[in-house]
PDB file of C-alpha atoms and ligand atoms in Angstrom:
ATOM      1  CA  MET Y  59      -7.238  37.275   3.358  1.00 47.00           C
ATOM      2  CA  THR Y  60      -4.671  34.595   4.034  1.00 48.00           C
ATOM      3  CA  LEU Y  61      -5.902  34.296   7.607  1.00 53.00           C
ATOM      4  CA  GLU Y  62      -9.459  33.863   6.392  1.00 54.00           C
ATOM      5  CA  LEU Y  63      -8.413  31.067   4.044  1.00 51.00           C
ATOM      6  CA  PHE Y  64      -6.493  29.149   6.646  1.00 51.00           C
ATOM      7  CA  LYS Y  65      -8.488  29.780   9.778  1.00 46.00           C
ATOM      8  CA  ASP Y  66     -10.233  26.399   9.662  1.00 45.00           C
ATOM      9  CA  MET Y  67      -7.144  24.343   9.090  1.00 47.00           C
ATOM     10  CA  GLY Y  68      -6.705  23.644  12.770  1.00 45.00           C
ATOM     11  CA  ARG Y  69      -9.848  21.569  12.890  1.00 43.00           C
ATOM     12  CA  VAL Y  70      -9.614  19.961   9.480  1.00 47.00           C
ATOM     13  CA  GLY Y  71      -7.643  17.142  11.085  1.00 51.00           C
ATOM     14  CA  PRO Y  72      -5.783  14.446   9.260  1.00 60.00           C
ATOM     15  CA  GLU Y  73      -5.574  14.212   5.534  1.00 87.00           C
ATOM     16  CA  VAL Y  74      -8.623  12.760   3.855  1.00 91.00           C
ATOM     17  CA  GLN Y  75      -7.950  10.889   0.647  1.00 92.00           C
ATOM     18  CA  GLU Y  76     -10.841   9.790  -1.535  1.00 93.00           C
ATOM     19  CA  LEU Y  77     -10.568   6.246  -2.918  1.00 93.00           C
ATOM     20  CA  GLY Y  78     -13.882   6.181  -4.702  1.00 93.00           C
ATOM     21  CA  GLU Y  79     -17.477   7.243  -4.191  1.00 93.00           C
ATOM     22  CA  GLY Y  80     -18.224   6.713  -0.499  1.00 94.00           C
ATOM     23  CA  ALA Y  81     -14.726   5.422   0.309  1.00 96.00           C
ATOM     24  CA  VAL Y  82     -11.959   7.436   1.988  1.00 96.00           C
ATOM     25  CA  VAL Y  83      -8.649   6.964   3.757  1.00 97.00           C
ATOM     26  CA  LEU Y  84      -8.255   9.072   6.910  1.00 96.00           C
ATOM     27  CA  ARG Y  85      -4.485   9.264   7.314  1.00 95.00           C
ATOM     28  CA  GLY Y  86      -3.381   8.769  10.921  1.00 94.00           C
ATOM     29  CA  PHE Y  87      -6.923   9.236  12.181  1.00 95.00           C
ATOM     30  CA  ALA Y  88      -6.754   6.536  14.887  1.00 95.00           C
ATOM     31  CA  LEU Y  89      -3.906   8.392  16.598  1.00 92.00           C
ATOM     32  CA  SER Y  90      -5.118  11.952  15.946  1.00 86.00           C
ATOM     33  CA  SER Y  91      -6.593  14.595  18.190  1.00 81.00           C
ATOM     34  CA  ASP Y  92      -9.910  14.092  16.351  1.00 80.00           C
ATOM     35  CA  VAL Y  93     -10.252  10.928  18.366  1.00 81.00           C
ATOM     36  CA  GLY Y  94      -8.312  12.208  21.351  1.00 74.00           C
ATOM     37  CA  MET Y  95      -7.623   8.707  22.539  1.00 76.00           C
ATOM     38  CA  ALA Y  96      -4.244   7.546  23.701  1.00 82.00           C
ATOM     39  CA  GLU Y  97      -2.677   4.949  21.477  1.00 88.00           C
ATOM     40  CA  GLU Y  98      -1.893   2.993  24.663  1.00 90.00           C
ATOM     41  CA  VAL Y  99      -5.596   2.693  25.526  1.00 93.00           C
ATOM     42  CA  LEU Y 100      -6.387   1.262  22.098  1.00 95.00           C
ATOM     43  CA  LEU Y 101      -3.504  -1.213  22.274  1.00 96.00           C
ATOM     44  CA  GLU Y 102      -4.305  -2.242  25.863  1.00 96.00           C
ATOM     45  CA  ASP Y 103      -7.936  -2.848  24.951  1.00 97.00           C
ATOM     46  CA  LEU Y 104      -6.791  -4.853  21.940  1.00 97.00           C
ATOM     47  CA  ALA Y 105      -4.514  -6.961  24.164  1.00 97.00           C
ATOM     48  CA  ALA Y 106      -7.406  -7.684  26.557  1.00 98.00           C
ATOM     49  CA  VAL Y 107      -9.650  -8.842  23.699  1.00 98.00           C
ATOM     50  CA  VAL Y 108      -6.910 -11.079  22.324  1.00 98.00           C
ATOM     51  CA  ALA Y 109      -6.262 -12.567  25.779  1.00 98.00           C
ATOM     52  CA  ALA Y 110      -9.953 -13.555  26.024  1.00 98.00           C
ATOM     53  CA  ALA Y 111     -10.289 -14.727  22.414  1.00 98.00           C
ATOM     54  CA  PRO Y 112      -6.858 -15.617  20.982  1.00 98.00           C
ATOM     55  CA  PHE Y 113      -5.954 -15.247  17.312  1.00 98.00           C
ATOM     56  CA  ARG Y 114      -6.525 -18.375  15.270  1.00 98.00           C
ATOM     57  CA  ARG Y 115      -6.120 -19.248  11.596  1.00 98.00           C
ATOM     58  CA  MET Y 116      -9.483 -20.289  10.209  1.00 97.00           C
ATOM     59  CA  MET Y 117     -10.294 -22.563   7.299  1.00 97.00           C
ATOM     60  CA  THR Y 118     -12.024 -21.332   4.165  1.00 96.00           C
ATOM     61  CA  PRO Y 119     -15.086 -23.226   2.912  1.00 96.00           C
ATOM     62  CA  GLY Y 120     -12.790 -24.618   0.202  1.00 96.00           C
ATOM     63  CA  GLY Y 121     -10.489 -26.179   2.812  1.00 97.00           C
ATOM     64  CA  HIS Y 122      -7.548 -23.727   2.806  1.00 96.00           C
ATOM     65  CA  VAL Y 123      -6.112 -22.441   6.087  1.00 97.00           C
ATOM     66  CA  MET Y 124      -5.961 -18.624   5.871  1.00 97.00           C
ATOM     67  CA  SER Y 125      -2.553 -16.941   6.203  1.00 97.00           C
ATOM     68  CA  VAL Y 126      -4.182 -14.183   8.283  1.00 98.00           C
ATOM     69  CA  ALA Y 127      -4.993 -15.065  11.914  1.00 98.00           C
ATOM     70  CA  MET Y 128      -8.302 -13.695  13.217  1.00 98.00           C
ATOM     71  CA  THR Y 129     -10.403 -13.051  16.262  1.00 98.00           C
ATOM     72  CA  ASN Y 130     -13.433 -10.880  17.034  1.00 98.00           C
ATOM     73  CA  CYS Y 131     -15.100  -8.731  19.636  1.00 98.00           C
ATOM     74  CA  GLY Y 132     -18.640  -7.401  19.876  1.00 98.00           C
ATOM     75  CA  ALA Y 133     -22.020  -9.135  19.767  1.00 98.00           C
ATOM     76  CA  LEU Y 134     -21.187 -10.826  16.454  1.00 98.00           C
ATOM     77  CA  GLY Y 135     -17.964 -12.291  15.111  1.00 98.00           C
ATOM     78  CA  TRP Y 136     -17.030 -13.221  11.551  1.00 97.00           C
ATOM     79  CA  VAL Y 137     -16.006 -16.864  11.164  1.00 98.00           C
ATOM     80  CA  THR Y 138     -15.217 -19.268   8.361  1.00 97.00           C
ATOM     81  CA  ASP Y 139     -15.004 -23.050   8.284  1.00 97.00           C
ATOM     82  CA  ARG Y 140     -16.044 -25.885   5.983  1.00 96.00           C
ATOM     83  CA  GLY Y 141     -19.636 -24.765   6.545  1.00 96.00           C
ATOM     84  CA  GLY Y 142     -19.085 -21.327   4.980  1.00 95.00           C
ATOM     85  CA  TYR Y 143     -18.557 -17.666   5.910  1.00 95.00           C
ATOM     86  CA  ARG Y 144     -20.917 -16.186   8.502  1.00 96.00           C
ATOM     87  CA  TYR Y 145     -21.353 -14.058  11.599  1.00 96.00           C
ATOM     88  CA  GLN Y 146     -22.104 -15.711  14.910  1.00 97.00           C
ATOM     89  CA  GLY Y 147     -22.327 -14.653  18.570  1.00 98.00           C
ATOM     90  CA  ILE Y 148     -20.306 -17.604  19.879  1.00 98.00           C
ATOM     91  CA  ASP Y 149     -16.549 -18.081  19.509  1.00 98.00           C
ATOM     92  CA  PRO Y 150     -16.245 -21.615  18.092  1.00 98.00           C
ATOM     93  CA  GLU Y 151     -12.885 -22.117  19.878  1.00 97.00           C
ATOM     94  CA  SER Y 152     -14.181 -21.353  23.386  1.00 97.00           C
ATOM     95  CA  GLY Y 153     -17.905 -21.956  23.064  1.00 98.00           C
ATOM     96  CA  ARG Y 154     -18.455 -18.593  24.771  1.00 98.00           C
ATOM     97  CA  ALA Y 155     -19.621 -15.194  23.567  1.00 98.00           C
ATOM     98  CA  TRP Y 156     -16.958 -13.014  21.909  1.00 98.00           C
ATOM     99  CA  PRO Y 157     -15.375 -10.410  24.215  1.00 98.00           C
ATOM    100  CA  GLU Y 158     -17.377  -7.213  24.518  1.00 98.00           C
ATOM    101  CA  MET Y 159     -16.431  -4.402  22.153  1.00 98.00           C
ATOM    102  CA  PRO Y 160     -14.216  -1.973  24.150  1.00 97.00           C
ATOM    103  CA  ALA Y 161     -15.561   1.585  24.506  1.00 96.00           C
ATOM    104  CA  SER Y 162     -12.366   2.882  22.871  1.00 96.00           C
ATOM    105  CA  PHE Y 163     -13.104   0.781  19.755  1.00 97.00           C
ATOM    106  CA  LEU Y 164     -16.721   1.957  19.540  1.00 97.00           C
ATOM    107  CA  GLU Y 165     -15.678   5.580  19.889  1.00 96.00           C
ATOM    108  CA  LEU Y 166     -12.965   5.325  17.260  1.00 96.00           C
ATOM    109  CA  ALA Y 167     -15.288   3.604  14.777  1.00 97.00           C
ATOM    110  CA  ALA Y 168     -18.116   6.100  15.277  1.00 97.00           C
ATOM    111  CA  LYS Y 169     -15.823   9.126  14.971  1.00 96.00           C
ATOM    112  CA  ALA Y 170     -14.104   7.811  11.849  1.00 96.00           C
ATOM    113  CA  ALA Y 171     -17.453   7.024  10.207  1.00 97.00           C
ATOM    114  CA  ALA Y 172     -18.788  10.495  11.073  1.00 96.00           C
ATOM    115  CA  ARG Y 173     -15.622  12.115   9.689  1.00 95.00           C
ATOM    116  CA  ALA Y 174     -16.298  10.283   6.420  1.00 95.00           C
ATOM    117  CA  GLY Y 175     -19.926  11.427   6.363  1.00 94.00           C
ATOM    118  CA  TYR Y 176     -21.635   8.425   7.942  1.00 95.00           C
ATOM    119  CA  GLU Y 177     -23.293   9.748  11.103  1.00 96.00           C
ATOM    120  CA  GLY Y 178     -24.628   7.435  13.805  1.00 96.00           C
ATOM    121  CA  PHE Y 179     -22.528   4.360  12.995  1.00 97.00           C
ATOM    122  CA  VAL Y 180     -22.866   1.788  15.803  1.00 97.00           C
ATOM    123  CA  PRO Y 181     -20.967  -1.406  14.949  1.00 97.00           C
ATOM    124  CA  ASP Y 182     -21.979  -4.736  16.473  1.00 97.00           C
ATOM    125  CA  ALA Y 183     -18.967  -6.627  15.112  1.00 97.00           C
ATOM    126  CA  CYS Y 184     -15.231  -6.016  15.071  1.00 98.00           C
ATOM    127  CA  LEU Y 185     -13.140  -8.510  13.113  1.00 98.00           C
ATOM    128  CA  ILE Y 186      -9.491  -8.368  14.122  1.00 98.00           C
ATOM    129  CA  ASN Y 187      -7.024  -9.555  11.480  1.00 98.00           C
ATOM    130  CA  ARG Y 188      -3.392 -10.286  12.294  1.00 98.00           C
ATOM    131  CA  TYR Y 189      -0.948 -10.448   9.374  1.00 98.00           C
ATOM    132  CA  GLU Y 190       2.572 -11.745   9.790  1.00 98.00           C
ATOM    133  CA  VAL Y 191       5.238 -11.019   7.190  1.00 97.00           C
ATOM    134  CA  GLY Y 192       4.196 -12.848   4.006  1.00 97.00           C
ATOM    135  CA  ALA Y 193       0.501 -13.097   4.953  1.00 98.00           C
ATOM    136  CA  LYS Y 194      -2.035 -11.734   2.472  1.00 97.00           C
ATOM    137  CA  MET Y 195      -5.753 -11.381   1.854  1.00 97.00           C
ATOM    138  CA  SER Y 196      -7.028 -12.427  -1.559  1.00 95.00           C
ATOM    139  CA  LEU Y 197      -9.460 -10.239  -3.468  1.00 96.00           C
ATOM    140  CA  HIS Y 198     -12.970 -10.487  -2.011  1.00 95.00           C
ATOM    141  CA  GLN Y 199     -16.216  -8.613  -1.465  1.00 95.00           C
ATOM    142  CA  ASP Y 200     -17.650  -8.085   2.021  1.00 93.00           C
ATOM    143  CA  LYS Y 201     -21.150  -9.410   1.649  1.00 91.00           C
ATOM    144  CA  ASN Y 202     -21.968 -11.420   4.782  1.00 88.00           C
ATOM    145  CA  GLU Y 203     -23.543  -8.378   6.444  1.00 87.00           C
ATOM    146  CA  ARG Y 204     -27.289  -7.869   6.507  1.00 85.00           C
ATOM    147  CA  ASP Y 205     -27.437  -4.220   5.480  1.00 87.00           C
ATOM    148  CA  PHE Y 206     -25.122  -2.954   2.730  1.00 91.00           C
ATOM    149  CA  GLY Y 207     -26.381   0.560   3.530  1.00 89.00           C
ATOM    150  CA  GLN Y 208     -24.025   0.522   6.529  1.00 93.00           C
ATOM    151  CA  PRO Y 209     -20.364   1.456   6.021  1.00 96.00           C
ATOM    152  CA  ILE Y 210     -17.289  -0.467   7.168  1.00 97.00           C
ATOM    153  CA  VAL Y 211     -14.558   1.185   9.209  1.00 97.00           C
ATOM    154  CA  SER Y 212     -11.113  -0.398   8.873  1.00 98.00           C
ATOM    155  CA  VAL Y 213      -8.218   0.561  11.164  1.00 98.00           C
ATOM    156  CA  SER Y 214      -4.595  -0.338  10.355  1.00 98.00           C
ATOM    157  CA  LEU Y 215      -2.050  -0.840  13.152  1.00 97.00           C
ATOM    158  CA  GLY Y 216       1.523  -2.108  13.187  1.00 97.00           C
ATOM    159  CA  ILE Y 217       3.644  -2.598  10.073  1.00 98.00           C
ATOM    160  CA  GLY Y 218       2.479  -1.216   6.740  1.00 97.00           C
ATOM    161  CA  ALA Y 219       0.682  -3.033   3.955  1.00 98.00           C
ATOM    162  CA  VAL Y 220      -0.569  -2.379   0.451  1.00 98.00           C
ATOM    163  CA  PHE Y 221      -4.352  -2.431   0.246  1.00 97.00           C
ATOM    164  CA  LEU Y 222      -5.838  -3.345  -3.135  1.00 97.00           C
ATOM    165  CA  PHE Y 223      -9.008  -1.485  -3.991  1.00 96.00           C
ATOM    166  CA  GLY Y 224     -10.741  -2.823  -7.074  1.00 96.00           C
ATOM    167  CA  GLY Y 225     -14.113  -2.453  -8.725  1.00 96.00           C
ATOM    168  CA  MET Y 226     -17.426  -4.275  -8.813  1.00 95.00           C
ATOM    169  CA  GLU Y 227     -15.971  -7.140 -10.860  1.00 96.00           C
ATOM    170  CA  ARG Y 228     -13.118  -9.331  -9.705  1.00 96.00           C
ATOM    171  CA  SER Y 229     -11.295  -8.636 -12.975  1.00 96.00           C
ATOM    172  CA  ASP Y 230     -11.467  -4.816 -12.630  1.00 97.00           C
ATOM    173  CA  ALA Y 231      -8.195  -2.895 -12.234  1.00 96.00           C
ATOM    174  CA  GLN Y 232      -7.101  -2.206  -8.666  1.00 96.00           C
ATOM    175  CA  GLN Y 233      -5.705   0.862  -6.948  1.00 95.00           C
ATOM    176  CA  ARG Y 234      -2.759   0.155  -4.662  1.00 97.00           C
ATOM    177  CA  VAL Y 235      -3.177   2.019  -1.395  1.00 96.00           C
ATOM    178  CA  PRO Y 236      -0.327   1.928   1.134  1.00 97.00           C
ATOM    179  CA  LEU Y 237      -1.693   1.798   4.695  1.00 97.00           C
ATOM    180  CA  GLN Y 238       0.322   2.657   7.802  1.00 96.00           C
ATOM    181  CA  HIS Y 239      -0.125   2.488  11.570  1.00 96.00           C
ATOM    182  CA  GLY Y 240      -3.092   4.696  12.496  1.00 96.00           C
ATOM    183  CA  ASP Y 241      -4.642   4.986   9.028  1.00 96.00           C
ATOM    184  CA  VAL Y 242      -8.395   4.387   8.826  1.00 97.00           C
ATOM    185  CA  VAL Y 243     -10.332   3.404   5.715  1.00 97.00           C
ATOM    186  CA  VAL Y 244     -14.066   4.081   5.735  1.00 97.00           C
ATOM    187  CA  TRP Y 245     -16.157   2.768   2.929  1.00 94.00           C
ATOM    188  CA  GLY Y 246     -19.783   2.468   2.118  1.00 95.00           C
ATOM    189  CA  GLY Y 247     -22.312   3.823  -0.334  1.00 91.00           C
ATOM    190  CA  LYS Y 248     -21.559   2.962  -3.946  1.00 92.00           C
ATOM    191  CA  SER Y 249     -18.197   1.448  -2.976  1.00 92.00           C
ATOM    192  CA  ARG Y 250     -19.591  -0.938  -0.399  1.00 93.00           C
ATOM    193  CA  LEU Y 251     -19.356  -4.042  -2.592  1.00 94.00           C
ATOM    194  CA  ARG Y 252     -16.108  -3.319  -4.403  1.00 96.00           C
ATOM    195  CA  TYR Y 253     -13.509  -6.058  -4.529  1.00 97.00           C
ATOM    196  CA  HIS Y 254     -10.483  -5.538  -2.290  1.00 97.00           C
ATOM    197  CA  GLY Y 255      -7.548  -7.376  -0.748  1.00 97.00           C
ATOM    198  CA  VAL Y 256      -4.133  -6.991   0.843  1.00 98.00           C
ATOM    199  CA  LEU Y 257      -0.778  -7.799  -0.834  1.00 98.00           C
ATOM    200  CA  ALA Y 258       1.639 -10.123   0.976  1.00 98.00           C
ATOM    201  CA  LEU Y 259       3.278  -8.140   3.770  1.00 98.00           C
ATOM    202  CA  LYS Y 260       6.899  -7.155   3.366  1.00 97.00           C
ATOM    203  CA  GLU Y 261       9.457  -7.582   6.116  1.00 97.00           C
ATOM    204  CA  ALA Y 262       9.263  -4.687   8.613  1.00 97.00           C
ATOM    205  CA  GLU Y 263       9.141  -4.066  12.330  1.00 97.00           C
ATOM    206  CA  HIS Y 264       6.851  -1.845  14.368  1.00 96.00           C
ATOM    207  CA  ALA Y 265       8.018  -0.448  17.716  1.00 93.00           C
ATOM    208  CA  VAL Y 266       5.047  -1.840  19.669  1.00 92.00           C
ATOM    209  CA  LEU Y 267       3.458  -4.543  17.518  1.00 96.00           C
ATOM    210  CA  GLY Y 268       6.647  -6.138  16.211  1.00 97.00           C
ATOM    211  CA  ARG Y 269       6.529  -7.912  12.857  1.00 97.00           C
ATOM    212  CA  TYR Y 270       2.753  -7.820  12.584  1.00 98.00           C
ATOM    213  CA  ARG Y 271       0.006  -5.790  11.024  1.00 98.00           C
ATOM    214  CA  ILE Y 272      -3.271  -5.690  12.917  1.00 98.00           C
ATOM    215  CA  ASN Y 273      -6.426  -4.605  11.118  1.00 98.00           C
ATOM    216  CA  LEU Y 274      -9.670  -3.865  12.956  1.00 98.00           C
ATOM    217  CA  THR Y 275     -12.751  -3.921  10.733  1.00 97.00           C
ATOM    218  CA  PHE Y 276     -15.919  -2.600  12.269  1.00 98.00           C
ATOM    219  CA  ARG Y 277     -19.280  -3.533  10.814  1.00 96.00           C
ATOM    220  CA  LYS Y 278     -22.949  -3.442  11.557  1.00 96.00           C
ATOM    221  CA  ALA Y 279     -23.398  -7.093  10.700  1.00 95.00           C
ATOM    222  CA  GLY Y 280     -26.733  -8.064  12.239  1.00 93.00           C
TER     223      GLY Y 280
HETATM  224  C1  MD6 X  35      -7.372  -5.625   5.829  1.00 87.76           C
HETATM  225  N1  MD6 X  35      -9.575  -5.451   5.084  1.00 87.76           N
HETATM  226  O1  MD6 X  35      -7.191  -4.442   5.639  1.00 87.76           O
HETATM  227  C2  MD6 X  35      -8.522  -6.342   5.231  1.00 87.76           C
HETATM  228  N2  MD6 X  35     -12.945  -5.087   4.083  1.00 87.76           N
HETATM  229  O2  MD6 X  35      -6.628  -6.304   6.520  1.00 87.76           O
HETATM  230  C3  MD6 X  35     -10.730  -5.761   4.514  1.00 87.76           C
HETATM  231  O3  MD6 X  35     -10.971  -6.836   4.038  1.00 87.76           O
HETATM  232  C4  MD6 X  35     -11.736  -4.712   4.441  1.00 87.76           C
HETATM  233  O4  MD6 X  35     -10.238  -2.988   5.091  1.00 87.76           O
HETATM  234  C5  MD6 X  35     -13.908  -4.170   3.977  1.00 87.76           C
HETATM  235  C6  MD6 X  35     -13.685  -2.855   4.230  1.00 87.76           C
HETATM  236  C7  MD6 X  35     -12.459  -2.441   4.619  1.00 87.76           C
HETATM  237  C8  MD6 X  35     -11.447  -3.375   4.726  1.00 87.76           C
HETATM  238 FE1   FE X  36     -12.953  -7.095   3.342  1.00 87.76          FE
END
């Protein structure tokens, strides 16, 4: 009886925590055997992208320089400047296309989406956010993408942060979700347009990434 109950536990994989309808946290998923990818491969591929398209702090349409530094890979990259928020194929700093999305990134995003119930996710954009201690992301909705039927896959690396997960109105109460190295948030469906943000990062140090948190957000933007 006991054996019958537990026989599937080996393939259940990392803990799945529901945040809301269509939104889950997959604890440690990026580093798990579900993905089967070495952490080193992911971090090496990240380093290559950043070498080709360095992190930069962009300006909001309102004229504020963001505390989070960003870059992108894939066919489309998210940018902001005085002209507004948008996706574009050209890195405004270099005038060239964004670096190609590494195979390791595509695989991780597709597997995490499938694990959360979104089969066949093929992102064309990966926004890479770099938070230093004290950096934060104000409450916002992700609504620059063409098709809100597509989920977003968000991978946390480096030092921990508290993710704020609100409702459909800016003023709605927010859940506080601690995110650690390797955690993946997948959200879509009814949660796709919920407000969210990241609290100012507390002092900490990660063995490989130092005093930074890196967040990869994968989208089908175009
Ligand atoms: C971050 N994430 O975790 C910021 N957006 O650094 C986001 O803004 C985000 O994690 C949409 C879906 C998942 C996310
Ligand atoms: Fe967002």
